[in-house]
Amino acid sequence: MNSAGCDDMFSVLEEEMFSLVGEGAGAAAPGPIFILGAPRTGSTILYQMLVAGYELPYISNATNGMFAETPIVGLSLQAPWTRFDRILARSAYGKVEGAMQPSEGSAVMRRWFGGGHPSEIVSSEPLPSAAAHMQSTFAAASALLGKPVVIKNAWNCFRVVALGRLLPQASFVWIRRDIAASALSDLAARYATKNDPNEWNSATPRNIEDLRKRPYWEQVVENQFEFSRAISEAFAALPSARCTELWYEDLCARPAETLGLLAAHLSLQEDVGIRRVLDVQEGERASRLSPEDRSRVLDYVSSQQERLASCRRETADA
């Protein structure tokens, strides 16, 4: 069977699954959990720890790569084969190799929201007719899997308003990191993945073109600030019970306590595998930057001390 034939078969299977679940059947089931965070703030390790520690459904690399058009089929097929004890607590700039490893779900989310830049403007609302498919997918996932699906994707930081409106049972977790540390890490990622400190990674804020005119050491700081601004504005419009935030520094220093508080907020009762995932190691170190680049970033943060005060969580590494 060719790929077109497979796609047609998966679409038929998807419709059957939607039909079996029934309209409104997922209303009492748990809604999805969206992990939000600017690039290099620890969202990937939180994603892995939450999924592995509480054995929650997630979009795997296989589902993202093969079932982006029909994600409920991929989620259902991967569920019996998931080995939570094999989920890796490491990544390469948000990605982990392996068919069953947690994915950022970029293809799935692009199926619903498209892409493009500035992503805060052009990718903040679902594509025409995509909203209903997204709602049906999560309703079916909740009903069939019985646990909240966890999704981590930086682009979703600019989609919180739409996601909150269309998925009224969804929860949002914002992981934050001291802006000096995250900006340094973001700059190191630019060198590693783009070989150019002026090249952007991931989603882009509404004022991207203005930020491009700044020196690169200011770009990485302001980019982090814009993510925080966007999430803060969205959280202000949502009921507080649906939103929670934590700091990467706390996750590293007190992982059991920090995860426990988050789990309580999300009503996750069984920490069946939590002992497997409490050894947190940061994979990429901003110390790979030159002393000159470190000084430029830190000096700029210091010059904006008052404006950036809400984004600071200073540690010895910052």
XYZ file of C-alpha atoms in Angstrom:
318
model
C 0.000 0.000 0.000
C 1.376 3.420 -0.944
C 1.595 6.353 1.468
C -1.605 7.912 0.134
C -3.449 4.668 0.757
C -2.072 4.504 4.311
C -3.142 8.069 4.960
C -6.666 7.289 3.752
C -6.789 4.219 5.989
C -5.563 6.180 9.010
C -8.150 8.883 8.342
C -10.926 6.268 8.299
C -9.567 4.783 11.520
C -9.442 8.224 13.076
C -13.070 8.885 12.198
C -14.030 5.545 13.731
C -12.203 6.450 16.932
C -13.857 9.854 17.080
C -17.219 8.213 16.532
C -16.667 5.542 19.196
C -15.710 8.137 21.764
C -18.801 10.123 20.938
C -19.540 13.801 21.151
C -18.920 15.112 24.650
C -17.547 11.778 25.910
C -14.266 13.379 26.913
C -15.907 16.133 28.943
C -15.188 14.456 32.290
C -11.755 13.157 31.256
C -8.558 15.089 31.967
C -7.562 17.782 29.492
C -4.075 18.088 27.976
C -1.142 19.628 29.826
C 0.825 22.212 27.845
C 4.377 22.855 29.026
C 5.401 26.395 28.130
C 8.845 27.915 28.205
C 11.140 30.092 26.159
C 14.007 28.244 24.465
C 16.718 27.032 26.885
C 14.620 27.347 30.053
C 14.357 23.641 30.919
C 11.049 22.770 29.266
C 12.436 19.583 27.709
C 13.734 18.094 30.951
C 10.479 18.999 32.707
C 8.557 17.326 29.871
C 10.617 14.146 30.208
C 10.400 14.097 33.997
C 6.641 14.667 34.065
C 5.949 12.019 31.421
C 8.304 9.380 32.850
C 7.615 10.109 36.506
C 3.827 9.978 36.221
C 3.537 7.714 33.156
C 1.513 10.190 31.130
C 0.692 10.005 27.402
C 2.821 12.131 25.089
C 3.528 12.682 21.405
C 6.407 10.396 20.484
C 8.849 10.948 17.646
C 7.055 8.152 15.767
C 3.630 9.747 16.191
C 4.959 13.160 15.205
C 6.748 11.758 12.150
C 4.150 9.284 10.889
C 0.776 10.416 12.245
C 0.860 14.213 12.190
C -2.386 14.239 10.198
C -4.081 11.686 12.462
C -2.376 12.021 15.863
C -5.038 10.081 17.807
C -4.089 7.001 15.762
C -0.421 7.438 16.669
C -1.186 8.082 20.342
C -3.326 4.958 20.534
C -0.806 2.755 18.726
C 2.163 3.908 20.802
C 0.428 3.564 24.187
C 0.802 -0.221 24.679
C 4.465 -0.101 23.624
C 5.627 2.812 25.734
C 8.451 1.986 28.145
C 8.522 4.887 30.589
C 11.688 3.528 32.197
C 13.472 4.107 28.869
C 12.580 7.765 28.473
C 15.872 9.624 28.446
C 16.492 12.560 30.767
C 18.679 14.316 28.235
C 18.272 16.055 24.905
C 20.071 17.877 22.123
C 18.482 21.315 22.015
C 14.988 19.990 22.691
C 15.214 16.796 20.655
C 15.891 13.183 21.666
C 16.601 10.401 19.183
C 14.446 7.283 19.307
C 11.034 6.418 17.887
C 9.345 6.260 21.292
C 11.098 9.218 22.888
C 9.007 12.345 23.648
C 8.782 14.744 20.722
C 8.151 18.453 20.588
C 5.180 17.567 18.403
C 6.107 20.197 15.827
C 4.415 18.449 12.895
C 1.252 17.790 14.904
C 0.976 21.370 16.108
C 1.796 22.662 12.606
C -1.111 20.573 11.273
C -3.388 22.635 13.523
C -1.686 26.049 13.654
C 0.576 26.277 10.625
C 3.898 28.060 10.968
C 5.791 31.097 9.791
C 7.206 34.224 11.401
C 6.594 36.264 13.451
C 4.992 33.191 14.964
C 3.294 35.209 17.695
C 1.256 36.875 14.941
C 0.901 34.339 12.119
C 0.711 31.105 14.143
C -1.266 32.099 17.231
C -4.676 30.884 16.022
C -5.603 27.529 14.448
C -5.912 27.141 10.710
C -9.411 27.161 9.176
C -11.247 23.949 10.096
C -8.324 22.750 12.241
C -9.812 23.754 15.596
C -12.548 21.099 15.459
C -10.016 18.398 14.584
C -7.795 19.430 17.479
C -10.712 19.404 19.909
C -11.842 15.968 18.706
C -8.301 14.618 18.992
C -7.865 15.691 22.608
C -11.354 14.573 23.587
C -10.648 11.139 22.125
C -7.203 10.969 23.722
C -8.610 11.820 27.140
C -11.382 9.258 26.868
C -9.274 6.456 25.395
C -6.071 6.914 27.400
C -7.595 8.053 30.683
C -4.752 10.436 31.504
C -3.819 13.940 30.314
C -1.650 14.119 27.222
C 1.480 16.209 27.851
C 2.726 18.504 25.087
C 5.845 20.651 25.041
C 6.482 23.036 22.159
C 7.942 26.551 22.393
C 5.589 27.810 19.678
C 2.678 27.143 22.036
C 3.898 30.005 24.226
C 2.232 32.289 21.672
C -0.916 30.141 21.385
C -2.073 30.071 25.004
C -5.087 32.307 24.416
C -6.377 30.134 21.572
C -5.570 26.862 23.329
C -7.248 28.051 26.514
C -10.373 29.088 24.637
C -10.685 25.974 22.480
C -9.645 23.442 25.140
C -11.372 24.596 28.338
C -10.013 21.652 30.341
C -6.390 22.180 29.335
C -3.765 23.087 31.943
C -0.684 25.223 31.346
C 2.686 24.866 33.073
C 5.224 27.653 32.593
C 8.812 26.765 33.382
C 10.971 29.829 33.866
C 14.696 30.379 34.211
C 16.800 33.329 35.225
C 16.946 35.493 32.112
C 20.723 35.879 32.222
C 21.250 32.115 32.318
C 18.640 31.372 29.652
C 19.960 34.122 27.348
C 23.504 32.758 27.665
C 22.228 29.275 26.895
C 20.205 30.554 23.951
C 23.277 32.246 22.530
C 25.299 29.041 22.941
C 22.528 27.187 21.091
C 22.719 29.645 18.206
C 26.403 28.926 17.804
C 25.870 25.163 18.085
C 22.847 24.775 15.811
C 23.139 27.723 13.400
C 26.840 28.551 13.582
C 25.751 32.185 13.677
C 24.921 34.245 16.798
C 22.452 36.329 14.791
C 20.305 33.388 13.646
C 17.076 32.717 15.559
C 16.075 29.368 17.014
C 12.452 28.303 17.453
C 9.396 30.564 17.613
C 9.599 34.322 17.212
C 7.828 37.168 19.035
C 5.726 39.838 17.382
C 8.598 42.376 17.329
C 11.170 40.053 15.779
C 12.155 42.487 13.034
C 12.960 45.199 15.565
C 14.959 42.724 17.645
C 16.989 41.682 14.604
C 18.368 45.238 14.436
C 19.968 44.863 17.871
C 23.360 43.299 18.614
C 23.075 39.548 19.095
C 23.802 39.713 22.832
C 20.781 41.996 23.237
C 18.668 39.829 20.905
C 18.902 36.744 23.130
C 17.953 38.705 26.245
C 15.048 40.517 24.610
C 13.802 37.312 23.003
C 13.561 35.714 26.448
C 11.791 38.805 27.753
C 9.225 38.708 24.939
C 8.363 35.069 25.647
C 7.822 35.979 29.304
C 5.703 38.971 28.345
C 3.495 36.868 26.058
C 2.942 34.077 28.589
C 2.297 36.542 31.419
C -0.343 38.349 29.367
C -2.046 35.078 28.451
C -2.006 33.778 32.029
C -3.624 36.988 33.234
C -6.626 36.195 31.046
C -7.026 32.590 32.275
C -8.357 31.245 35.580
C -5.458 30.768 37.976
C -6.460 27.138 38.561
C -5.504 26.351 34.976
C -2.050 27.940 35.192
C 1.037 27.252 37.217
C 4.640 28.311 36.977
C 7.895 26.973 38.329
C 11.566 27.824 38.025
C 14.211 25.665 36.404
C 16.563 26.537 39.235
C 14.130 25.009 41.747
C 13.661 21.922 39.569
C 17.407 21.340 39.578
C 17.926 22.124 43.280
C 14.836 20.386 44.666
C 13.423 18.105 41.959
C 11.247 15.896 44.181
C 9.674 18.815 46.010
C 9.183 20.878 42.854
C 7.631 18.021 40.896
C 5.462 17.097 43.863
C 4.004 20.588 44.068
C 3.374 20.617 40.340
C 1.743 17.174 40.455
C -0.551 18.288 43.262
C -1.631 21.324 41.247
C -2.327 19.086 38.242
C -4.082 16.426 40.379
C -1.557 13.746 39.402
C -1.755 11.223 42.187
C 0.554 8.339 41.329
C 4.263 9.089 41.056
C 4.847 5.543 39.814
C 8.245 6.183 38.287
C 9.355 9.382 39.929
C 12.482 7.854 41.456
C 13.779 7.115 37.963
C 13.849 10.725 36.865
C 15.123 12.761 39.808
C 18.764 12.847 38.733
C 18.678 16.072 36.721
C 21.668 16.969 34.609
C 21.864 19.992 32.341
C 23.125 18.849 28.962
C 24.401 22.104 27.480
C 26.460 24.604 29.383
C 26.579 28.301 28.553
C 30.236 28.280 29.699
C 31.080 27.188 26.144
C 30.645 30.836 25.202
C 33.642 33.097 24.968
C 34.312 35.342 27.975
C 33.554 38.309 25.732
C 30.103 37.003 24.806
C 29.306 36.155 28.417
C 30.273 39.653 29.509
C 28.198 41.269 26.771
C 25.057 39.374 27.766
C 25.528 39.860 31.498
C 26.377 43.543 31.136
C 23.243 44.111 29.080
C 21.082 42.316 31.649
C 22.618 44.471 34.385
C 21.895 47.620 32.396
C 18.208 46.612 32.259
C 18.009 45.543 35.882
C 14.742 47.228 36.814
C 12.875 46.271 33.640
C 14.003 42.642 33.845
C 13.518 42.216 37.586
C 10.556 39.849 37.238
C 12.655 37.594 34.986
C 15.540 37.108 37.420
C 16.228 34.040 39.534
C 19.920 34.471 40.085
C 22.175 31.542 40.916
C 25.899 31.082 41.188
C 25.992 30.095 37.498
C 24.190 33.183 36.185
